[in-house]
């Protein structure tokens, strides 16, 4: 039996913090419904105290979501927590996500405080949140740079105060995968009541390690991953939902599963990109335009003989349609024959040899040889094909 990894989607909170990605209530609500349909376990709907618009969005999402847990963010401030509780009051499964910075950077520079005071505030905010819901998640902001011994004290204390999930954010994307994995393992081994809560990974991508760190986290005992569609989030972004889900699916030997309906990943990625007006980079894993495109002759030849030579995921598994054979000056004869065949020409090997000479001349002039170019090449080769 594999163990379930809970998927906590924060596209509408951490993702929406990205400059230019701000959404109105209707846009957030539509996306929330599609995120729920994807199969996520928890939807972080927003930060209710941050603005009346976000309060309204969290309220509307709370009313509309049927099965997923709806979560609202707050600082370790009583008013924040009360407002989050109010915005979540219609949710079938409400969760308050509250917390405070625990690294010395945050304790000294942000709060001008000390470890004992921060520990007391951590306990207090969980107690306030428990007045509104039994499902309270505590975040130890900048846990990635927090001293493990102190972090373990904080985690133990907030679980004792009633936290059901404890988020260990690598807020600045600083950790290496082995360090983040060791941090989670340290907490599992040194927090006496850790079995009473779920540890959660919330990794930022400043060094491009967010996904690797989240996977290291679950391998060490965390059971929730916080992530966003397309990896959107503060600065360099968060862990990409589509990446962790497909890693877990591809590497079943790790012994994990999620409840995500992977076939919806590509469509939702496009929707998030459109509504947030944030293009997906073409080489983005799983959902980029080139994720299932083959362009060099060596790869195309292998792929056409057996797709698994160059593809570890069938694009249909993530709803991305068919793989693409892109014709460029690096393409070979088998790719050219394949594309001609796809658009209805039955050329034999000799025909392709001759056509290939013409094809590379066109390809050298262009970045990509398109279907129209192929029709022109075919007509020039054999005018009897002019009706094509
Ligand atoms: O990155 C972070 O630490 C956060 C917290 C507010 C959970 O987003
Ligand atoms: Zn974050």
Coordinates of C-alpha atoms and ligand atoms in Angstrom, one line a residue:
X1 CA 0.0 0.0 0.0
X2 CA 1.4 3.4 -0.9
X3 CA 1.1 6.4 1.4
X4 CA -0.9 9.4 0.4
X5 CA 0.8 12.8 0.0
X6 CA -1.6 15.6 0.6
X7 CA -1.5 18.3 -2.1
X8 CA -1.9 21.8 -0.8
X9 CA -2.4 24.2 -3.7
X10 CA -1.4 27.8 -3.0
X11 CA -1.8 29.2 -6.6
X12 CA -4.5 31.6 -5.3
X13 CA -2.3 32.9 -2.4
X14 CA 1.5 32.5 -2.9
X15 CA 1.0 32.3 -6.7
X16 CA -1.2 35.3 -6.8
X17 CA 1.4 37.4 -4.9
X18 CA 3.4 37.5 -8.2
X19 CA 3.4 41.0 -9.6
X20 CA 0.8 41.1 -12.4
X21 CA -1.0 37.9 -11.3
X22 CA -3.6 39.6 -9.2
X23 CA -7.1 38.1 -9.7
X24 CA -10.6 39.4 -9.0
X25 CA -13.1 37.4 -7.0
X26 CA -14.8 35.8 -10.0
X27 CA -11.4 34.8 -11.5
X28 CA -10.3 33.3 -8.2
X29 CA -13.6 31.4 -7.7
X30 CA -13.5 29.9 -11.2
X31 CA -9.9 28.8 -10.7
X32 CA -10.7 27.4 -7.2
X33 CA -13.4 25.2 -8.7
X34 CA -11.1 23.9 -11.3
X35 CA -8.3 23.3 -8.7
X36 CA -10.8 21.3 -6.7
X37 CA -11.8 19.3 -9.7
X38 CA -8.1 18.5 -10.2
X39 CA -8.2 16.6 -7.0
X40 CA -6.2 18.8 -4.6
X41 CA -6.7 18.2 -0.9
X42 CA -6.3 21.8 0.4
X43 CA -6.9 25.1 -1.5
X44 CA -5.2 28.1 0.1
X45 CA -7.7 30.6 -1.1
X46 CA -6.0 33.8 0.1
X47 CA -4.9 36.1 2.9
X48 CA -8.2 37.5 4.2
X49 CA -6.9 40.4 6.2
X50 CA -4.8 41.7 3.3
X51 CA -7.7 43.4 1.4
X52 CA -11.5 43.5 1.3
X53 CA -11.3 41.9 -2.2
X54 CA -9.3 39.0 -0.8
X55 CA -11.6 38.6 2.1
X56 CA -14.5 38.4 -0.3
X57 CA -12.7 35.9 -2.5
X58 CA -12.0 33.6 0.5
X59 CA -15.6 33.9 1.6
X60 CA -17.0 33.0 -1.9
X61 CA -14.6 30.2 -2.3
X62 CA -15.5 28.8 1.1
X63 CA -19.2 28.8 0.1
X64 CA -18.5 27.1 -3.3
X65 CA -16.0 24.4 -2.5
X66 CA -17.5 21.1 -1.7
X67 CA -14.8 18.5 -0.9
X68 CA -11.4 20.2 -0.5
X69 CA -10.3 21.9 2.6
X70 CA -10.3 25.7 2.2
X71 CA -7.4 27.5 3.9
X72 CA -6.9 31.2 4.7
X73 CA -3.5 32.7 5.6
X74 CA -2.8 34.9 8.6
X75 CA 0.1 36.3 10.5
X76 CA 0.5 35.5 14.2
X77 CA -1.8 38.5 14.9
X78 CA -5.1 38.1 16.7
X79 CA -7.0 40.4 14.3
X80 CA -5.6 38.5 11.2
X81 CA -6.8 35.2 12.7
X82 CA -10.3 36.5 13.5
X83 CA -10.7 37.9 10.0
X84 CA -9.5 34.6 8.5
X85 CA -11.9 32.7 10.8
X86 CA -14.7 35.0 9.6
X87 CA -13.9 34.6 5.9
X88 CA -13.8 30.8 6.3
X89 CA -17.0 30.5 8.3
X90 CA -19.0 29.0 5.4
X91 CA -16.3 26.4 4.5
X92 CA -17.2 22.8 4.9
X93 CA -13.6 22.1 5.9
X94 CA -11.9 25.3 7.1
X95 CA -8.2 25.6 7.8
X96 CA -6.4 28.6 9.3
X97 CA -2.8 28.8 8.3
X98 CA -1.0 31.0 10.8
X99 CA 2.6 31.4 11.8
X100 CA 5.7 33.5 12.4
X101 CA 9.3 33.7 11.3
X102 CA 11.6 31.4 13.3
X103 CA 15.0 32.0 11.8
X104 CA 17.4 34.4 13.6
X105 CA 17.2 36.6 10.4
X106 CA 13.5 37.1 11.0
X107 CA 13.6 37.1 14.8
X108 CA 16.2 39.8 15.0
X109 CA 15.8 41.9 11.9
X110 CA 12.0 41.6 11.3
X111 CA 10.7 41.4 14.8
X112 CA 13.5 42.9 16.9
X113 CA 12.8 40.0 19.3
X114 CA 14.2 36.9 20.7
X115 CA 13.6 33.2 20.5
X116 CA 11.6 32.8 23.7
X117 CA 9.2 35.6 22.7
X118 CA 8.7 34.2 19.2
X119 CA 8.0 30.7 20.7
X120 CA 5.3 32.2 23.0
X121 CA 3.8 34.1 20.0
X122 CA 3.8 30.8 18.0
X123 CA 1.9 29.0 20.7
X124 CA -0.5 31.9 21.2
X125 CA -1.5 32.2 17.5
X126 CA -2.3 28.5 17.3
X127 CA -4.5 28.8 20.3
X128 CA -6.4 31.8 18.8
X129 CA -6.8 29.9 15.6
X130 CA -8.2 26.8 17.4
X131 CA -11.1 29.0 18.5
X132 CA -12.3 29.0 14.9
X133 CA -11.5 25.6 13.6
X134 CA -10.0 22.3 14.6
X135 CA -7.8 22.3 11.5
X136 CA -4.9 24.7 12.2
X137 CA -1.7 24.8 10.2
X138 CA 1.3 26.6 11.7
X139 CA 4.1 27.9 9.5
X140 CA 7.6 28.4 10.8
X141 CA 8.6 31.1 8.3
X142 CA 12.2 30.7 7.0
X143 CA 12.4 27.3 8.6
X144 CA 15.0 26.5 5.9
X145 CA 17.4 28.8 7.7
X146 CA 16.2 28.1 11.2
X147 CA 18.4 26.3 13.7
X148 CA 17.1 22.7 13.9
X149 CA 17.1 22.5 17.7
X150 CA 15.1 25.7 18.1
X151 CA 12.8 24.7 15.2
X152 CA 12.1 21.3 17.0
X153 CA 11.1 23.2 20.1
X154 CA 8.7 25.4 18.2
X155 CA 7.2 22.5 16.3
X156 CA 6.7 20.5 19.5
X157 CA 5.1 23.5 21.2
X158 CA 2.7 24.4 18.4
X159 CA 1.5 20.7 18.1
X160 CA 0.9 20.7 21.9
X161 CA -1.1 24.0 21.4
X162 CA -3.3 22.3 18.8
X163 CA -1.6 22.6 15.4
X164 CA -2.7 19.7 13.2
X165 CA -0.3 20.5 10.4
X166 CA 3.2 22.1 10.7
X167 CA 4.6 23.8 7.6
X168 CA 8.4 23.9 7.3
X169 CA 8.9 26.5 4.7
X170 CA 12.1 27.0 2.9
X171 CA 10.9 30.6 2.4
X172 CA 14.1 31.8 0.7
X173 CA 14.8 28.7 -1.4
X174 CA 18.1 28.4 0.4
X175 CA 18.4 24.7 1.3
X176 CA 20.0 21.9 -0.7
X177 CA 17.8 18.8 -1.1
X178 CA 19.9 16.8 1.4
X179 CA 19.7 19.7 3.9
X180 CA 16.0 20.0 3.6
X181 CA 15.5 16.3 3.9
X182 CA 17.7 16.2 7.0
X183 CA 15.7 19.0 8.5
X184 CA 12.5 17.0 8.2
X185 CA 14.2 13.9 9.4
X186 CA 15.6 15.8 12.4
X187 CA 12.0 16.9 13.3
X188 CA 10.6 13.4 12.9
X189 CA 13.3 12.1 15.2
X190 CA 13.4 14.8 17.8
X191 CA 9.9 16.2 18.2
X192 CA 8.2 13.9 20.8
X193 CA 4.6 14.5 19.6
X194 CA 5.3 14.7 15.9
X195 CA 3.0 11.8 15.2
X196 CA 0.1 14.0 16.2
X197 CA 0.6 16.3 13.2
X198 CA 1.5 16.3 9.5
X199 CA 4.7 18.0 8.5
X200 CA 4.4 20.0 5.3
X201 CA 6.9 21.1 2.7
X202 CA 6.6 24.7 1.3
X203 CA 9.7 25.2 -0.8
X204 CA 10.6 28.3 -2.9
X205 CA 12.6 28.1 -6.0
X206 CA 15.4 30.7 -5.6
X207 CA 18.1 28.2 -6.5
X208 CA 15.9 26.1 -8.8
X209 CA 15.6 23.4 -6.0
X210 CA 12.0 23.8 -4.9
X211 CA 10.7 20.5 -6.4
X212 CA 13.8 18.5 -5.4
X213 CA 13.5 19.9 -1.9
X214 CA 9.9 18.9 -1.6
X215 CA 10.6 15.4 -2.8
X216 CA 13.5 15.2 -0.3
X217 CA 11.0 16.3 2.4
X218 CA 8.5 13.6 1.7
X219 CA 11.2 11.0 1.5
X220 CA 12.2 12.0 5.1
X221 CA 8.7 11.9 6.5
X222 CA 6.7 15.0 5.5
X223 CA 3.3 14.1 4.1
X224 CA 2.0 17.3 2.6
X225 CA 3.4 19.4 -0.3
X226 CA 2.5 23.0 -0.8
X227 CA 2.7 24.0 -4.4
X228 CA 1.3 26.1 -7.3
X229 CA 0.4 25.5 -10.9
X230 CA 3.2 26.3 -13.2
X231 CA 5.4 26.9 -10.1
X232 CA 4.1 30.5 -9.7
X233 CA 5.0 32.3 -6.5
X234 CA 7.1 35.0 -4.8
X235 CA 10.3 35.8 -6.7
X236 CA 11.5 32.6 -8.5
X237 CA 8.3 30.8 -7.5
X238 CA 7.2 27.8 -5.5
X239 CA 7.3 24.1 -6.0
X240 CA 5.4 23.3 -9.2
X241 CA 2.3 21.1 -8.5
X242 CA 2.5 19.4 -11.9
X243 CA 6.2 18.4 -11.2
X244 CA 5.8 16.8 -7.8
X245 CA 2.6 15.0 -8.9
X246 CA 4.3 13.5 -11.9
X247 CA 7.5 12.6 -10.0
X248 CA 5.4 10.7 -7.4
X249 CA 3.5 9.0 -10.2
X250 CA 6.6 8.1 -12.2
X251 CA 8.6 6.9 -9.3
X252 CA 6.1 4.6 -7.7
X253 CA 8.9 2.7 -5.9
X254 CA 9.0 5.7 -3.4
X255 CA 5.7 4.3 -2.1
X256 CA 3.6 7.4 -2.5
X257 CA 0.5 8.5 -4.3
X258 CA -1.6 11.7 -4.7
X259 CA -5.3 12.1 -5.6
X260 CA -4.6 14.4 -8.5
X261 CA -6.3 13.7 -11.8
X262 CA -3.1 14.1 -13.9
X263 CA -5.0 14.4 -17.2
X264 CA -6.3 17.8 -16.1
X265 CA -2.8 19.2 -15.5
X266 CA -2.1 20.6 -19.0
X267 CA -5.5 22.3 -19.3
X268 CA -5.3 23.8 -15.9
X269 CA -1.8 25.0 -16.5
X270 CA -3.0 26.9 -19.6
X271 CA -6.0 28.3 -17.7
X272 CA -3.8 29.6 -14.9
X273 CA -1.4 31.1 -17.5
X274 CA -4.2 32.8 -19.4
X275 CA -6.1 34.2 -16.4
X276 CA -2.9 35.4 -14.6
X277 CA -1.4 36.6 -17.8
X278 CA 1.8 34.8 -17.0
X279 CA 3.3 32.7 -20.0
X280 CA 4.6 29.3 -19.3
X281 CA 8.2 29.0 -20.4
X282 CA 8.4 26.6 -23.4
X283 CA 10.9 24.3 -21.7
X284 CA 8.9 24.0 -18.4
X285 CA 8.7 20.4 -17.2
X286 CA 5.4 18.6 -17.8
X287 CA 3.4 21.6 -19.1
X288 CA 5.8 23.6 -21.3
X289 CA 5.1 23.8 -25.1
X290 CA 8.3 21.9 -25.8
X291 CA 7.9 19.3 -23.0
X292 CA 6.8 16.7 -25.5
X293 CA 8.5 18.1 -28.7
X294 CA 11.3 16.3 -30.5
X295 CA 13.5 18.3 -32.8
X296 CA 16.9 16.7 -33.4
X297 CA 17.3 13.9 -36.0
X298 CA 18.8 11.5 -33.5
X299 CA 15.9 11.9 -31.0
X300 CA 13.2 11.9 -33.7
X301 CA 14.5 8.7 -35.2
X302 CA 14.5 7.0 -31.8
X303 CA 11.2 8.4 -30.8
X304 CA 9.5 7.3 -34.0
X305 CA 10.8 3.7 -33.5
X306 CA 9.7 3.6 -29.9
X307 CA 8.4 6.7 -28.0
X308 CA 9.9 5.4 -24.7
X309 CA 13.4 6.0 -26.0
X310 CA 13.0 9.7 -25.5
X311 CA 9.8 10.1 -23.4
X312 CA 9.3 9.1 -19.8
X313 CA 5.7 10.4 -19.8
X314 CA 3.1 9.9 -22.4
X315 CA 1.7 13.4 -23.0
X316 CA -1.8 12.0 -22.9
X317 CA -1.3 11.2 -19.2
X318 CA -1.2 14.9 -18.5
X319 CA -3.7 16.0 -21.1
X320 CA -1.1 17.5 -23.4
X321 CA -2.3 15.7 -26.5
X322 CA 0.3 14.2 -28.9
X323 CA 4.0 14.5 -28.9
X324 CA 5.3 16.9 -31.6
X325 CA 7.9 16.1 -34.2
X326 CA 9.3 19.6 -35.0
X327 CA 11.1 20.0 -38.3
X328 CA 14.3 22.1 -38.0
X329 CA 17.6 22.0 -39.8
X330 CA 18.7 19.4 -37.2
X331 CA 15.9 17.0 -38.2
X332 CA 16.5 13.8 -40.2
X333 CA 14.9 11.8 -43.0
X334 CA 12.6 9.7 -40.7
X335 CA 11.1 12.8 -39.2
X336 CA 10.5 14.3 -42.6
X337 CA 8.9 11.1 -43.9
X338 CA 6.7 11.0 -40.8
X339 CA 5.5 14.5 -41.2
X340 CA 4.8 14.0 -44.9
X341 CA 2.9 10.9 -44.1
X342 CA 0.9 12.7 -41.4
X343 CA -0.3 15.3 -43.9
X344 CA -1.3 12.7 -46.5
X345 CA 1.7 12.1 -48.8
X346 CA 2.9 8.6 -49.5
X347 CA 6.5 9.1 -50.5
X348 CA 9.0 6.2 -50.8
X349 CA 12.5 6.2 -49.6
X350 CA 14.0 7.6 -52.9
X351 CA 11.4 10.4 -52.9
X352 CA 12.4 11.3 -49.3
X353 CA 16.1 11.3 -50.2
X354 CA 15.5 13.9 -52.9
X355 CA 13.0 15.9 -50.9
X356 CA 15.4 16.0 -47.9
X357 CA 18.0 17.9 -49.9
X358 CA 15.4 20.6 -50.6
X359 CA 14.1 20.5 -47.0
X360 CA 17.4 21.3 -45.4
X361 CA 17.8 24.3 -47.6
X362 CA 14.4 25.6 -46.4
X363 CA 15.2 24.6 -42.8
X364 CA 18.5 26.6 -42.9
X365 CA 16.5 29.7 -43.6
X366 CA 13.8 29.2 -41.0
X367 CA 13.6 28.3 -37.3
X368 CA 10.9 25.7 -37.9
X369 CA 9.6 24.1 -41.2
X370 CA 5.8 24.3 -41.1
X371 CA 3.1 22.3 -42.8
X372 CA 2.8 24.9 -45.6
X373 CA 6.5 24.6 -46.4
X374 CA 6.0 20.8 -46.7
X375 CA 3.1 21.2 -49.2
X376 CA 5.3 23.6 -51.3
X377 CA 8.2 21.1 -51.2
X378 CA 5.9 18.3 -52.3
X379 CA 4.4 20.4 -55.2
X380 CA 7.8 21.5 -56.4
X381 CA 9.0 17.8 -56.3
X382 CA 5.9 16.5 -58.2
X383 CA 3.6 19.1 -59.7
X384 CA 0.9 16.4 -60.0
X385 CA 0.4 16.8 -56.3
X386 CA -0.6 20.4 -56.8
X387 CA -4.1 19.8 -55.6
X388 CA -2.8 19.0 -52.1
Ligands
LIG1 O1 7.2 31.1 1.9 C1 6.6 31.2 3.1 O2 7.3 31.0 4.1 C2 5.2 31.4 3.1 C3 4.5 31.3 4.4 C4 3.6 32.5 4.6 C5 3.8 30.0 4.5 O3 4.6 31.6 2.0
LIG2 ZN1 5.8 30.9 0.3

